[in-house]
């Protein structure tokens, strides 16, 4: 049951999949947190693993960067591999004061400048939103762990290097942070009748210029990873 981007068969992936953008982060999560993890995908270097966490089957699969890449991988998981829940675990740049490096951010909804949503030919603007049960579980778990966690709107941008700055435009509307994948993930979940949530760690403070190192982006955000895994086993 291989697809152009994922190898394997139904059953190779658990019903719940964590999806970091970086395939090396997928490997780190599998090797650090999962028991008996086995590689289930290496097509195009986009690594995927399945193992167990506290006795429950969980998978982790890289998504790549941007709505088009997330759109491909999440759609194939939902549509062809029997996946029911996807938790994106990624990084974001905060655009609100008080949302600092290392803080968690749950994307309740996702604004976007991407053309991804135009494929549905809707007579209006679709608002991509998270699964509420997943959001509630993750927020409760973060609180139990004593982690700082904001819940609200994010912006999924198709552009990393904006020719014209747009931070103030989104900031005035209360958007918490900028990232690049959530809108496509939530749209695919809606279209396939599945559930999804994005859990982010703030890696950049766009207002102050502070940022995490490349190594920290790959391996140091364990609070987010553990919160996502605890959420996975409550679903």
Short mmCIF file of C-alpha atoms in Angstrom, two decimals:
data_model
loop_
_atom_site.label_atom_id
_atom_site.label_comp_id
_atom_site.label_asym_id
_atom_site.label_seq_id
_atom_site.Cartn_x
_atom_site.Cartn_y
_atom_site.Cartn_z
CA UNK A 1 0.00 0.00 0.00
CA UNK A 2 2.86 2.36 -0.78
CA UNK A 3 2.10 5.89 -1.98
CA UNK A 4 4.46 8.18 -3.90
CA UNK A 5 5.73 9.54 -0.57
CA UNK A 6 5.17 6.82 2.05
CA UNK A 7 6.12 3.15 1.96
CA UNK A 8 4.48 0.32 3.81
CA UNK A 9 1.01 -1.01 4.50
CA UNK A 10 -2.02 -0.15 6.62
CA UNK A 11 -1.07 -1.10 10.17
CA UNK A 12 2.48 0.18 9.82
CA UNK A 13 1.26 3.48 11.28
CA UNK A 14 -0.52 3.76 14.62
CA UNK A 15 -3.91 5.52 14.76
CA UNK A 16 -2.15 8.58 16.23
CA UNK A 17 0.87 10.14 14.54
CA UNK A 18 3.13 12.93 15.75
CA UNK A 19 4.38 15.05 12.83
CA UNK A 20 7.44 17.26 13.19
CA UNK A 21 8.53 19.13 10.10
CA UNK A 22 12.14 17.99 10.48
CA UNK A 23 12.71 14.26 9.82
CA UNK A 24 15.68 14.37 12.19
CA UNK A 25 13.32 15.49 14.93
CA UNK A 26 11.12 12.50 14.04
CA UNK A 27 14.10 10.22 14.57
CA UNK A 28 14.97 11.95 17.85
CA UNK A 29 11.43 11.48 19.19
CA UNK A 30 11.39 7.82 18.19
CA UNK A 31 14.81 7.04 19.67
CA UNK A 32 14.23 9.05 22.85
CA UNK A 33 10.64 8.32 23.80
CA UNK A 34 9.28 5.27 21.96
CA UNK A 35 9.79 1.66 22.95
CA UNK A 36 10.67 -0.88 20.24
CA UNK A 37 10.61 1.83 17.58
CA UNK A 38 11.00 0.64 14.01
CA UNK A 39 11.49 2.66 10.86
CA UNK A 40 8.40 2.53 8.64
CA UNK A 41 9.34 5.16 6.08
CA UNK A 42 12.49 6.57 4.50
CA UNK A 43 11.18 7.65 1.09
CA UNK A 44 12.84 10.94 0.07
CA UNK A 45 14.56 10.95 3.46
CA UNK A 46 11.28 11.83 5.20
CA UNK A 47 11.72 9.49 8.14
CA UNK A 48 8.83 7.76 9.91
CA UNK A 49 8.74 5.40 12.91
CA UNK A 50 6.25 3.35 14.89
CA UNK A 51 6.69 2.14 18.46
CA UNK A 52 4.92 2.30 21.79
CA UNK A 53 4.67 4.95 24.48
CA UNK A 54 3.53 3.71 27.89
CA UNK A 55 2.16 0.62 26.19
CA UNK A 56 0.19 2.45 23.46
CA UNK A 57 1.14 2.35 19.78
CA UNK A 58 2.28 5.74 18.51
CA UNK A 59 3.93 6.79 15.25
CA UNK A 60 6.05 9.77 14.33
CA UNK A 61 6.47 10.96 10.74
CA UNK A 62 8.28 13.96 9.28
CA UNK A 63 6.15 16.34 7.24
CA UNK A 64 8.62 18.68 5.61
CA UNK A 65 8.12 22.44 5.45
CA UNK A 66 5.12 24.40 4.24
CA UNK A 67 1.49 23.72 3.44
CA UNK A 68 2.16 21.76 0.22
CA UNK A 69 4.45 19.26 1.96
CA UNK A 70 2.24 18.93 5.05
CA UNK A 71 -0.73 18.60 2.71
CA UNK A 72 0.82 15.59 0.97
CA UNK A 73 1.96 13.65 4.03
CA UNK A 74 -1.04 14.28 6.26
CA UNK A 75 -3.49 13.48 3.44
CA UNK A 76 -1.79 10.17 2.67
CA UNK A 77 -1.73 9.21 6.35
CA UNK A 78 -5.40 10.06 6.83
CA UNK A 79 -6.65 8.68 3.52
CA UNK A 80 -4.52 5.59 2.90
CA UNK A 81 -2.94 4.43 6.17
CA UNK A 82 -5.85 4.48 8.60
CA UNK A 83 -4.52 7.31 10.75
CA UNK A 84 -7.20 8.99 12.91
CA UNK A 85 -5.28 11.70 14.77
CA UNK A 86 -2.28 13.81 13.79
CA UNK A 87 -0.43 16.03 16.23
CA UNK A 88 1.93 18.46 14.54
CA UNK A 89 4.90 19.17 16.81
CA UNK A 90 6.85 22.10 15.50
CA UNK A 91 8.37 25.50 16.06
CA UNK A 92 7.00 28.98 15.60
CA UNK A 93 7.93 32.62 15.85
CA UNK A 94 5.94 34.52 18.46
CA UNK A 95 4.49 37.92 17.53
CA UNK A 96 2.89 38.80 20.86
CA UNK A 97 4.62 40.17 23.96
CA UNK A 98 4.82 37.64 26.76
CA UNK A 99 5.06 34.62 24.44
CA UNK A 100 8.70 33.75 24.93
CA UNK A 101 11.36 31.28 23.82
CA UNK A 102 10.48 27.79 25.00
CA UNK A 103 6.81 28.54 25.67
CA UNK A 104 4.21 26.21 24.17
CA UNK A 105 1.51 27.35 21.80
CA UNK A 106 -1.54 25.30 20.81
CA UNK A 107 -3.03 26.35 17.48
CA UNK A 108 -6.77 26.59 18.05
CA UNK A 109 -7.13 27.94 14.52
CA UNK A 110 -4.89 28.80 11.58
CA UNK A 111 -4.99 31.91 9.42
CA UNK A 112 -3.13 31.55 6.14
CA UNK A 113 -1.96 33.29 2.98
CA UNK A 114 -1.58 29.91 1.27
CA UNK A 115 -3.51 28.93 -1.83
CA UNK A 116 -3.99 25.44 -0.38
CA UNK A 117 -7.59 26.03 0.66
CA UNK A 118 -8.66 27.23 -2.80
CA UNK A 119 -8.87 23.61 -4.02
CA UNK A 120 -12.14 23.14 -2.12
CA UNK A 121 -13.89 25.85 -4.19
CA UNK A 122 -15.98 27.00 -1.26
CA UNK A 123 -18.33 29.99 -1.58
CA UNK A 124 -16.49 31.88 1.16
CA UNK A 125 -13.48 31.65 3.47
CA UNK A 126 -12.88 28.35 5.29
CA UNK A 127 -11.57 28.65 8.86
CA UNK A 128 -9.20 25.72 9.62
CA UNK A 129 -9.54 24.74 13.29
CA UNK A 130 -8.16 22.08 15.60
CA UNK A 131 -9.96 19.14 17.18
CA UNK A 132 -11.31 20.48 20.49
CA UNK A 133 -10.86 17.21 22.43
CA UNK A 134 -7.20 17.17 21.38
CA UNK A 135 -6.71 20.83 22.31
CA UNK A 136 -8.34 20.35 25.69
CA UNK A 137 -6.23 17.27 26.47
CA UNK A 138 -2.98 18.97 25.47
CA UNK A 139 -3.77 22.14 27.43
CA UNK A 140 -4.61 20.10 30.53
CA UNK A 141 -1.41 18.07 30.22
CA UNK A 142 0.74 21.19 29.77
CA UNK A 143 -0.85 22.67 32.89
CA UNK A 144 -0.20 19.45 34.83
CA UNK A 145 3.45 19.64 33.81
CA UNK A 146 3.70 23.29 34.82
CA UNK A 147 4.52 24.40 31.27
CA UNK A 148 3.68 27.87 30.00
CA UNK A 149 1.17 27.34 27.19
CA UNK A 150 -0.87 29.78 25.11
CA UNK A 151 -3.91 28.69 23.10
CA UNK A 152 -5.17 30.69 20.13
CA UNK A 153 -4.79 31.61 16.50
CA UNK A 154 -1.60 31.12 14.50
CA UNK A 155 -0.65 32.18 10.99
CA UNK A 156 0.43 29.52 8.47
CA UNK A 157 2.49 31.42 5.93
CA UNK A 158 3.71 30.27 2.54
CA UNK A 159 6.54 32.81 2.81
CA UNK A 160 9.47 32.62 5.22
CA UNK A 161 11.29 35.70 3.89
CA UNK A 162 8.52 38.27 3.42
CA UNK A 163 9.30 40.95 0.87
CA UNK A 164 6.90 43.24 2.72
CA UNK A 165 6.71 42.84 6.54
CA UNK A 166 3.32 41.55 7.73
CA UNK A 167 3.91 40.94 11.43
CA UNK A 168 2.01 44.03 12.59
CA UNK A 169 -0.98 43.15 10.39
CA UNK A 170 -1.42 39.75 12.04
CA UNK A 171 -0.39 40.92 15.49
CA UNK A 172 -3.17 43.51 15.66
CA UNK A 173 -5.70 40.69 15.10
CA UNK A 174 -4.43 38.77 18.12
CA UNK A 175 -2.54 36.08 16.18
CA UNK A 176 -0.03 34.49 18.53
CA UNK A 177 2.68 33.14 16.26
CA UNK A 178 3.84 32.47 12.72
CA UNK A 179 4.48 28.99 11.30
CA UNK A 180 4.00 27.24 7.95
CA UNK A 181 1.98 24.02 8.08
CA UNK A 182 -1.10 24.05 10.31
CA UNK A 183 -3.70 25.38 7.87
CA UNK A 184 -3.11 22.46 5.46
CA UNK A 185 -3.16 19.92 8.27
CA UNK A 186 -6.47 21.19 9.67
CA UNK A 187 -8.03 21.41 6.20
CA UNK A 188 -7.06 17.80 5.44
CA UNK A 189 -8.46 16.65 8.77
CA UNK A 190 -11.75 18.39 8.02
CA UNK A 191 -11.95 17.00 4.49
CA UNK A 192 -11.20 13.40 5.55
CA UNK A 193 -13.31 13.45 8.72
CA UNK A 194 -10.28 12.97 10.98
CA UNK A 195 -8.79 14.98 13.86
CA UNK A 196 -5.68 17.13 14.14
CA UNK A 197 -3.93 19.56 16.45
CA UNK A 198 -0.75 21.61 16.29
CA UNK A 199 1.48 21.96 19.34
CA UNK A 200 4.33 24.42 18.89
CA UNK A 201 7.39 25.54 20.82
CA UNK A 202 8.37 29.16 20.41
CA UNK A 203 11.79 29.09 18.77
CA UNK A 204 11.92 32.76 17.76
CA UNK A 205 10.71 35.96 19.36
CA UNK A 206 10.09 38.06 16.28
CA UNK A 207 9.52 41.23 18.30
CA UNK A 208 12.85 40.97 20.17
CA UNK A 209 15.00 39.04 17.69
CA UNK A 210 15.83 36.28 20.19
CA UNK A 211 16.01 32.78 18.66
CA UNK A 212 16.89 29.18 19.47
CA UNK A 213 19.91 27.47 17.94
CA UNK A 214 19.65 24.83 15.21
CA UNK A 215 20.55 22.10 17.72
CA UNK A 216 17.88 23.29 20.14
CA UNK A 217 15.30 23.20 17.35
CA UNK A 218 16.09 19.54 16.67
CA UNK A 219 16.39 18.09 20.14
CA UNK A 220 15.74 20.44 23.06
CA UNK A 221 11.99 20.88 22.91
CA UNK A 222 11.23 17.87 25.06
CA UNK A 223 8.38 19.51 26.97
CA UNK A 224 6.42 19.81 23.74
CA UNK A 225 7.27 16.26 22.72
CA UNK A 226 6.22 14.77 26.05
CA UNK A 227 3.00 16.80 26.07
CA UNK A 228 2.18 15.55 22.58
CA UNK A 229 2.88 11.93 23.52
CA UNK A 230 0.77 12.16 26.68
CA UNK A 231 -2.01 13.65 24.55
CA UNK A 232 -1.67 10.79 22.06
CA UNK A 233 -2.29 8.12 24.67
CA UNK A 234 -5.41 9.90 25.99
CA UNK A 235 -7.17 9.88 22.63
#
